[in-house]
Short mmCIF file of C-alpha atoms in Angstrom, two decimals:
data_model
loop_
_atom_site.label_atom_id
_atom_site.label_comp_id
_atom_site.label_asym_id
_atom_site.label_seq_id
_atom_site.Cartn_x
_atom_site.Cartn_y
_atom_site.Cartn_z
CA UNK I 66 -30.82 -12.60 -50.74
CA UNK I 67 -32.45 -12.88 -54.14
CA UNK I 68 -33.97 -16.08 -55.42
CA UNK I 69 -31.15 -16.91 -57.83
CA UNK I 70 -28.83 -19.82 -57.10
CA UNK I 71 -25.75 -18.85 -55.09
CA UNK I 72 -22.35 -19.59 -56.65
CA UNK I 73 -21.49 -23.13 -55.52
CA UNK I 74 -17.87 -22.16 -54.88
CA UNK I 75 -18.82 -19.68 -52.17
CA UNK I 76 -18.17 -20.97 -48.64
CA UNK I 77 -20.79 -21.48 -45.98
CA UNK I 78 -19.42 -19.96 -42.79
CA UNK I 79 -20.12 -21.66 -39.46
CA UNK I 80 -19.46 -19.73 -36.26
CA UNK I 81 -18.19 -21.91 -33.43
CA UNK I 82 -19.81 -19.70 -30.78
CA UNK I 83 -18.96 -19.68 -27.09
CA UNK I 84 -15.48 -21.25 -26.81
CA UNK I 85 -16.16 -22.86 -23.43
CA UNK I 86 -19.36 -24.49 -24.66
CA UNK I 87 -20.11 -27.32 -27.05
CA UNK I 88 -19.75 -25.18 -30.19
CA UNK I 89 -16.16 -26.28 -30.88
CA UNK I 90 -17.11 -29.91 -30.16
CA UNK I 91 -19.99 -30.09 -32.61
CA UNK I 92 -18.11 -28.13 -35.27
CA UNK I 93 -15.43 -30.83 -35.28
CA UNK I 94 -18.10 -33.27 -36.46
CA UNK I 95 -18.26 -31.32 -39.74
CA UNK I 96 -15.09 -33.12 -40.80
CA UNK I 97 -17.29 -36.19 -41.32
CA UNK I 98 -19.52 -34.52 -43.92
CA UNK I 99 -19.32 -34.68 -47.69
CA UNK I 100 -20.71 -31.51 -49.28
CA UNK I 101 -20.71 -29.69 -52.60
CA UNK I 102 -19.22 -26.42 -51.36
CA UNK I 103 -16.63 -25.36 -48.75
CA UNK I 104 -17.88 -25.30 -45.18
CA UNK I 105 -15.63 -23.07 -43.09
CA UNK I 106 -15.60 -22.92 -39.30
CA UNK I 107 -14.82 -19.56 -37.69
CA UNK I 108 -12.71 -20.43 -34.67
CA UNK I 109 -9.31 -20.32 -33.04
CA UNK I 110 -7.54 -23.17 -34.79
CA UNK I 111 -5.47 -23.99 -31.69
CA UNK I 112 -8.65 -24.17 -29.62
CA UNK I 113 -10.08 -26.69 -32.09
CA UNK I 114 -6.88 -28.73 -31.93
CA UNK I 115 -7.02 -28.70 -28.13
CA UNK I 116 -10.67 -29.73 -28.07
CA UNK I 117 -10.08 -32.47 -30.66
CA UNK I 118 -7.31 -33.92 -28.50
CA UNK I 119 -9.55 -33.72 -25.43
CA UNK I 120 -12.31 -35.57 -27.29
CA UNK I 121 -10.00 -38.06 -29.00
CA UNK I 122 -11.12 -36.84 -32.42
CA UNK I 123 -8.76 -37.30 -35.35
CA UNK I 124 -9.15 -34.36 -37.72
CA UNK I 125 -6.96 -32.40 -40.11
CA UNK I 126 -7.58 -28.66 -39.72
CA UNK I 127 -6.90 -26.62 -42.86
CA UNK I 128 -6.48 -22.85 -42.77
CA UNK I 129 -9.06 -21.61 -45.29
CA UNK I 130 -7.74 -19.11 -47.82
CA UNK I 131 -10.54 -19.04 -50.35
CA UNK I 132 -9.89 -22.51 -51.79
CA UNK I 133 -12.37 -23.40 -54.52
CA UNK I 134 -12.70 -26.96 -53.27
CA UNK I 135 -14.30 -28.97 -50.52
CA UNK I 136 -12.55 -30.68 -47.66
CA UNK I 137 -11.99 -34.40 -47.94
CA UNK I 138 -13.19 -36.85 -45.32
CA UNK I 139 -11.50 -36.11 -41.98
CA UNK I 140 -10.56 -32.56 -43.00
CA UNK I 141 -12.06 -29.29 -41.78
CA UNK I 142 -11.60 -25.80 -43.19
CA UNK I 143 -11.03 -23.16 -40.51
CA UNK I 144 -10.82 -19.39 -40.75
CA UNK I 145 -8.63 -18.56 -37.76
CA UNK I 146 -9.92 -16.00 -35.26
CA UNK I 147 -7.79 -15.86 -32.13
CA UNK I 148 -9.25 -16.23 -28.65
CA UNK I 149 -8.25 -13.55 -26.19
CA UNK I 150 -7.62 -15.85 -23.23
CA UNK I 151 -6.97 -19.60 -22.84
CA UNK I 152 -10.15 -21.67 -22.87
CA UNK I 153 -11.18 -24.37 -20.40
CA UNK I 154 -14.16 -26.42 -21.52
CA UNK I 155 -17.19 -25.64 -19.38
CA UNK I 156 -15.71 -22.52 -17.76
CA UNK I 157 -16.98 -19.17 -19.05
CA UNK I 158 -14.60 -16.24 -19.30
CA UNK I 159 -15.99 -12.76 -20.07
CA UNK I 160 -12.61 -11.83 -21.54
CA UNK I 161 -13.40 -14.09 -24.52
CA UNK I 162 -16.72 -12.36 -25.28
CA UNK I 163 -15.09 -10.19 -27.94
CA UNK I 164 -13.84 -13.36 -29.65
CA UNK I 165 -17.46 -14.47 -30.04
CA UNK I 166 -18.51 -11.09 -31.44
CA UNK I 167 -15.61 -11.11 -33.93
CA UNK I 168 -16.85 -14.43 -35.32
CA UNK I 169 -20.32 -13.00 -35.86
CA UNK I 170 -19.03 -9.78 -37.34
CA UNK I 171 -16.81 -11.59 -39.86
CA UNK I 172 -19.63 -13.93 -40.88
CA UNK I 173 -22.03 -11.03 -41.34
CA UNK I 174 -19.60 -8.96 -43.38
CA UNK I 175 -18.76 -11.85 -45.71
CA UNK I 176 -22.45 -12.50 -46.29
CA UNK I 177 -23.28 -8.83 -46.84
CA UNK I 178 -20.42 -8.49 -49.33
CA UNK I 179 -21.65 -11.50 -51.29
CA UNK I 180 -18.58 -13.52 -50.32
CA UNK I 181 -20.42 -16.42 -48.74
CA UNK I 182 -23.36 -18.72 -49.31
CA UNK I 183 -24.72 -17.90 -45.87
CA UNK I 184 -24.13 -18.18 -42.15
CA UNK I 185 -24.79 -21.00 -39.68
CA UNK I 186 -24.31 -20.26 -36.00
CA UNK I 187 -23.37 -22.45 -33.06
CA UNK I 188 -24.66 -21.35 -29.63
CA UNK I 189 -23.40 -18.37 -27.67
CA UNK I 190 -23.79 -17.48 -24.00
CA UNK I 191 -25.62 -14.14 -23.94
CA UNK I 192 -25.08 -13.65 -20.21
CA UNK I 193 -21.28 -13.71 -20.36
CA UNK I 194 -21.21 -11.39 -23.38
CA UNK I 195 -23.28 -8.84 -21.49
CA UNK I 196 -21.19 -9.39 -18.37
CA UNK I 197 -18.15 -8.35 -20.39
CA UNK I 198 -19.75 -4.98 -21.10
CA UNK I 199 -20.94 -5.75 -24.65
CA UNK I 200 -24.69 -5.21 -25.08
CA UNK I 201 -26.00 -8.34 -26.78
CA UNK I 202 -29.58 -9.64 -26.87
CA UNK I 203 -29.05 -12.45 -29.39
CA UNK I 204 -27.89 -13.57 -32.81
CA UNK I 205 -31.12 -12.44 -34.45
CA UNK I 206 -30.83 -8.86 -33.26
CA UNK I 207 -27.09 -8.75 -33.98
CA UNK I 208 -27.50 -9.71 -37.62
CA UNK I 209 -30.44 -7.32 -37.97
CA UNK I 210 -28.22 -4.45 -36.87
CA UNK I 211 -25.34 -5.54 -39.08
CA UNK I 212 -27.61 -5.76 -42.10
CA UNK I 213 -29.28 -2.44 -41.35
CA UNK I 214 -32.83 -3.77 -41.79
CA UNK I 215 -35.80 -2.42 -39.87
CA UNK I 216 -37.19 -5.78 -38.85
CA UNK I 217 -36.27 -9.45 -38.89
CA UNK I 218 -38.30 -12.47 -37.86
CA UNK I 219 -37.14 -15.44 -35.85
CA UNK I 220 -38.55 -18.73 -37.07
CA UNK I 221 -37.80 -22.25 -35.83
CA UNK I 222 -38.60 -25.32 -37.87
CA UNK I 223 -38.72 -29.07 -37.44
CA UNK I 224 -39.67 -31.67 -40.02
CA UNK I 225 -43.36 -31.16 -39.24
CA UNK I 226 -43.77 -27.63 -37.86
CA UNK I 227 -42.64 -24.04 -38.38
CA UNK I 228 -43.13 -21.37 -35.73
CA UNK I 229 -42.36 -17.69 -36.32
CA UNK I 230 -42.32 -15.04 -33.59
CA UNK I 231 -43.70 -11.51 -33.43
CA UNK I 232 -41.40 -10.70 -30.48
CA UNK I 233 -38.21 -12.49 -29.51
CA UNK I 234 -35.95 -11.90 -26.51
CA UNK I 235 -38.10 -9.61 -24.38
CA UNK I 236 -39.13 -9.86 -20.72
CA UNK I 237 -42.73 -11.01 -20.61
CA UNK I 238 -43.94 -7.74 -19.07
CA UNK I 239 -42.74 -5.87 -22.20
CA UNK I 240 -44.37 -8.12 -24.79
CA UNK I 241 -47.80 -6.50 -24.92
CA UNK I 242 -46.39 -3.01 -25.50
CA UNK I 243 -44.13 -4.36 -28.25
CA UNK I 244 -47.03 -5.78 -30.27
CA UNK I 245 -48.06 -2.79 -32.36
CA UNK I 246 -49.99 -2.57 -35.61
CA UNK I 247 -46.82 -1.61 -37.47
CA UNK I 248 -44.69 -4.37 -35.98
CA UNK I 249 -47.27 -7.09 -36.58
CA UNK I 250 -47.72 -6.07 -40.22
CA UNK I 251 -43.96 -5.95 -40.79
CA UNK I 252 -43.59 -9.45 -39.35
CA UNK I 253 -46.39 -10.80 -41.53
CA UNK I 254 -44.89 -9.19 -44.65
CA UNK I 255 -41.44 -10.66 -43.94
CA UNK I 256 -42.87 -14.06 -43.07
CA UNK I 257 -44.85 -14.29 -46.31
CA UNK I 258 -41.98 -12.99 -48.46
CA UNK I 259 -39.41 -15.48 -47.13
CA UNK I 260 -41.81 -18.43 -47.11
CA UNK I 261 -42.28 -17.70 -50.80
CA UNK I 262 -38.66 -16.89 -51.63
CA UNK I 263 -36.65 -19.23 -49.39
CA UNK I 264 -39.12 -22.08 -48.84
CA UNK I 265 -40.88 -21.81 -52.23
CA UNK I 266 -44.41 -21.80 -50.80
CA UNK I 267 -46.46 -19.78 -53.28
CA UNK I 268 -49.45 -19.07 -51.03
CA UNK I 269 -48.49 -19.60 -47.37
CA UNK I 270 -51.18 -20.69 -44.92
CA UNK I 271 -50.59 -19.02 -41.55
CA UNK I 272 -52.21 -19.69 -38.17
CA UNK I 273 -51.86 -16.91 -35.58
CA UNK I 274 -51.75 -17.29 -31.80
CA UNK I 275 -53.60 -14.77 -29.71
CA UNK I 276 -51.59 -13.00 -27.03
CA UNK I 277 -53.95 -13.66 -24.14
CA UNK I 278 -55.50 -16.85 -22.77
CA UNK I 279 -58.40 -17.93 -25.00
CA UNK I 280 -57.28 -15.18 -27.43
CA UNK I 281 -58.70 -12.62 -25.00
CA UNK I 282 -62.17 -14.20 -24.78
CA UNK I 283 -63.92 -11.19 -26.34
CA UNK I 284 -61.95 -8.77 -24.20
CA UNK I 285 -62.59 -10.34 -20.81
CA UNK I 286 -59.03 -11.71 -20.60
CA UNK I 287 -57.26 -8.88 -22.42
CA UNK I 288 -58.10 -6.62 -25.35
CA UNK I 289 -54.96 -6.70 -27.50
CA UNK I 290 -56.68 -9.07 -29.92
CA UNK I 291 -59.57 -6.62 -30.36
CA UNK I 292 -57.52 -3.41 -30.53
CA UNK I 293 -54.45 -4.52 -32.48
CA UNK I 294 -54.08 -8.11 -33.57
CA UNK I 295 -57.35 -8.99 -35.29
CA UNK I 296 -57.70 -5.68 -37.17
CA UNK I 297 -54.30 -6.33 -38.78
CA UNK I 298 -55.21 -9.93 -39.56
CA UNK I 299 -58.58 -8.94 -41.06
CA UNK I 300 -56.89 -6.44 -43.41
CA UNK I 301 -54.53 -9.17 -44.59
CA UNK I 302 -57.45 -11.53 -45.17
CA UNK I 303 -59.17 -8.84 -47.22
CA UNK I 304 -55.97 -8.55 -49.29
CA UNK I 305 -56.06 -12.25 -50.11
CA UNK I 306 -53.62 -13.56 -47.49
CA UNK I 307 -54.45 -17.02 -46.14
CA UNK I 308 -54.11 -16.12 -42.47
CA UNK I 309 -56.29 -16.88 -39.47
CA UNK I 310 -57.62 -14.48 -36.88
CA UNK I 311 -56.08 -14.78 -33.42
CA UNK I 312 -56.62 -18.29 -32.06
CA UNK I 313 -56.21 -19.61 -28.51
CA UNK I 314 -52.64 -20.85 -28.30
CA UNK I 315 -53.64 -23.76 -26.05
CA UNK I 316 -55.71 -25.34 -28.83
CA UNK I 317 -54.06 -24.02 -31.98
CA UNK I 318 -51.24 -26.58 -31.85
CA UNK I 319 -53.43 -29.63 -32.30
CA UNK I 320 -52.91 -31.80 -35.39
CA UNK I 321 -56.31 -30.98 -36.87
CA UNK I 322 -55.38 -27.29 -37.14
CA UNK I 323 -51.73 -27.79 -38.07
CA UNK I 324 -52.42 -30.11 -41.00
CA UNK I 325 -53.82 -27.10 -42.88
CA UNK I 326 -51.00 -24.69 -42.04
CA UNK I 327 -47.53 -23.91 -43.39
CA UNK I 328 -46.49 -21.98 -40.30
CA UNK I 329 -47.69 -20.73 -36.95
CA UNK I 330 -47.13 -17.12 -35.91
CA UNK I 331 -46.72 -16.85 -32.13
CA UNK I 332 -46.75 -13.59 -30.22
CA UNK I 333 -43.75 -14.27 -27.99
CA UNK I 334 -40.78 -16.57 -27.53
CA UNK I 335 -42.10 -19.02 -24.96
CA UNK I 336 -45.58 -19.23 -26.44
CA UNK I 337 -44.66 -21.21 -29.53
CA UNK I 338 -41.16 -22.56 -29.09
CA UNK I 339 -41.78 -25.01 -26.22
CA UNK I 340 -44.31 -26.83 -28.42
CA UNK I 341 -41.92 -26.96 -31.36
CA UNK I 342 -38.94 -28.06 -29.29
CA UNK I 343 -40.96 -30.75 -27.57
CA UNK I 344 -41.56 -32.22 -31.03
CA UNK I 345 -38.02 -32.13 -32.29
CA UNK I 346 -35.42 -30.81 -29.86
CA UNK I 347 -31.98 -31.38 -31.31
CA UNK I 348 -33.39 -31.61 -34.81
CA UNK I 349 -34.86 -28.13 -35.11
CA UNK I 350 -33.36 -25.16 -36.91
CA UNK I 351 -33.51 -21.46 -36.08
CA UNK I 352 -33.88 -19.33 -39.23
CA UNK I 353 -33.67 -15.54 -39.38
CA UNK I 354 -36.12 -14.19 -41.93
CA UNK I 355 -35.85 -10.73 -43.42
CA UNK I 356 -32.07 -10.66 -43.80
CA UNK I 357 -30.44 -10.12 -47.21
CA UNK I 358 -28.55 -13.39 -46.67
CA UNK I 359 -29.20 -16.91 -45.39
CA UNK I 360 -28.80 -17.46 -41.67
CA UNK I 361 -29.66 -20.64 -39.79
CA UNK I 362 -28.71 -21.81 -36.33
CA UNK I 363 -28.89 -24.64 -33.84
CA UNK I 364 -31.92 -24.84 -31.55
CA UNK I 365 -29.99 -25.30 -28.29
CA UNK I 366 -27.64 -23.53 -25.93
CA UNK I 367 -23.99 -23.83 -25.02
CA UNK I 368 -24.44 -26.91 -22.75
CA UNK I 369 -21.37 -26.07 -20.69
CA UNK I 370 -21.66 -29.30 -18.71
CA UNK I 371 -21.24 -31.33 -21.91
CA UNK I 372 -18.32 -29.38 -23.39
CA UNK I 373 -15.25 -31.54 -23.84
CA UNK I 374 -17.01 -34.70 -22.67
CA UNK I 375 -17.85 -36.27 -26.01
CA UNK I 376 -21.55 -36.38 -25.09
CA UNK I 377 -22.68 -33.37 -27.12
CA UNK I 378 -24.89 -34.06 -30.15
CA UNK I 379 -24.26 -32.24 -33.41
CA UNK I 380 -27.64 -33.21 -34.90
CA UNK I 381 -29.15 -29.72 -34.80
CA UNK I 382 -26.02 -28.20 -36.35
CA UNK I 383 -26.15 -30.74 -39.17
CA UNK I 384 -29.81 -30.00 -39.88
CA UNK I 385 -29.08 -26.25 -39.80
CA UNK I 386 -26.31 -26.73 -42.34
CA UNK I 387 -28.48 -28.96 -44.53
CA UNK I 388 -31.18 -26.30 -44.64
CA UNK I 389 -28.72 -23.48 -45.34
CA UNK I 390 -27.17 -25.47 -48.19
CA UNK I 391 -30.60 -26.30 -49.56
CA UNK I 392 -31.66 -22.65 -49.58
CA UNK I 393 -28.31 -21.56 -51.04
CA UNK I 394 -28.66 -24.03 -53.90
CA UNK I 395 -32.17 -22.87 -54.74
CA UNK I 396 -33.50 -26.36 -54.06
CA UNK I 397 -37.29 -26.18 -54.29
CA UNK I 398 -37.92 -29.59 -52.79
CA UNK I 399 -39.78 -29.88 -49.49
CA UNK I 400 -37.74 -28.56 -46.59
CA UNK I 401 -38.09 -28.35 -42.83
CA UNK I 402 -41.64 -27.80 -41.71
CA UNK I 403 -42.99 -30.22 -44.30
CA UNK I 404 -44.23 -33.74 -43.74
#
């Protein structure tokens, strides 16, 4: 996406995700919002009606046909995508995996064709999608393939912290092999470009986690920092990038370090995200950097045990939508990850 302001009449598409999870529940809360552009949920409209009745939610569902208007209070625009099999809240059915993929595919195609302001995603259940026979490692990788880009970067943000990842959904034993000179440089380039373009940070300050305990301790606890990571970081420093060398992850996340950083770059999924989620679970946003469109997501899973109970919180979805709308409008005010 370029840095120009997106047409305010373009809809923001919200996928409802796994039909047996809390996605439909939290999407119904969107009827309470007042916004400046259409927000359209991708879902089976009958499923939403059923879940609204189950939850005791009063909502008017409107079939979206490109209306250049916003829904009034208590109304929700829906682009109907039919489920394959009846849905019972909390009970996964692999036969509805294709329904989930069709939501994602529609959202991606609208964004790539310039027909939307961006995409916000509710949670999916990766296990049941794969069980159905569809290879699926996550939203991030799906949108990367749809957009045809070589590399994307997963970043999560709260009000006080941003964490980007060099690797995402990989078994831990594969992480070291995946951290190559080329991959690390691509991630840094994407991270800097989107911090500048989407978050309007002219000169990003980046702290980098080492892969190994104590950042390898001069090679005694692993040599990836010596062979791969620090040489890449040193070249970026020489090119004027405000980026640290590899730092021990167990001390990097202290306030004294973080107060001088715009983002942290972690080497793998569970290195950086537990810290971030402990700070703001339910109020964090997942952002995919490197795509030619805006994509944000909730920071939680499908919570099958909460589906249909009325106990699911929509706070992360609301923050994800706020950030997507902010980026779509070209708002240069401080966003997530800023105090």
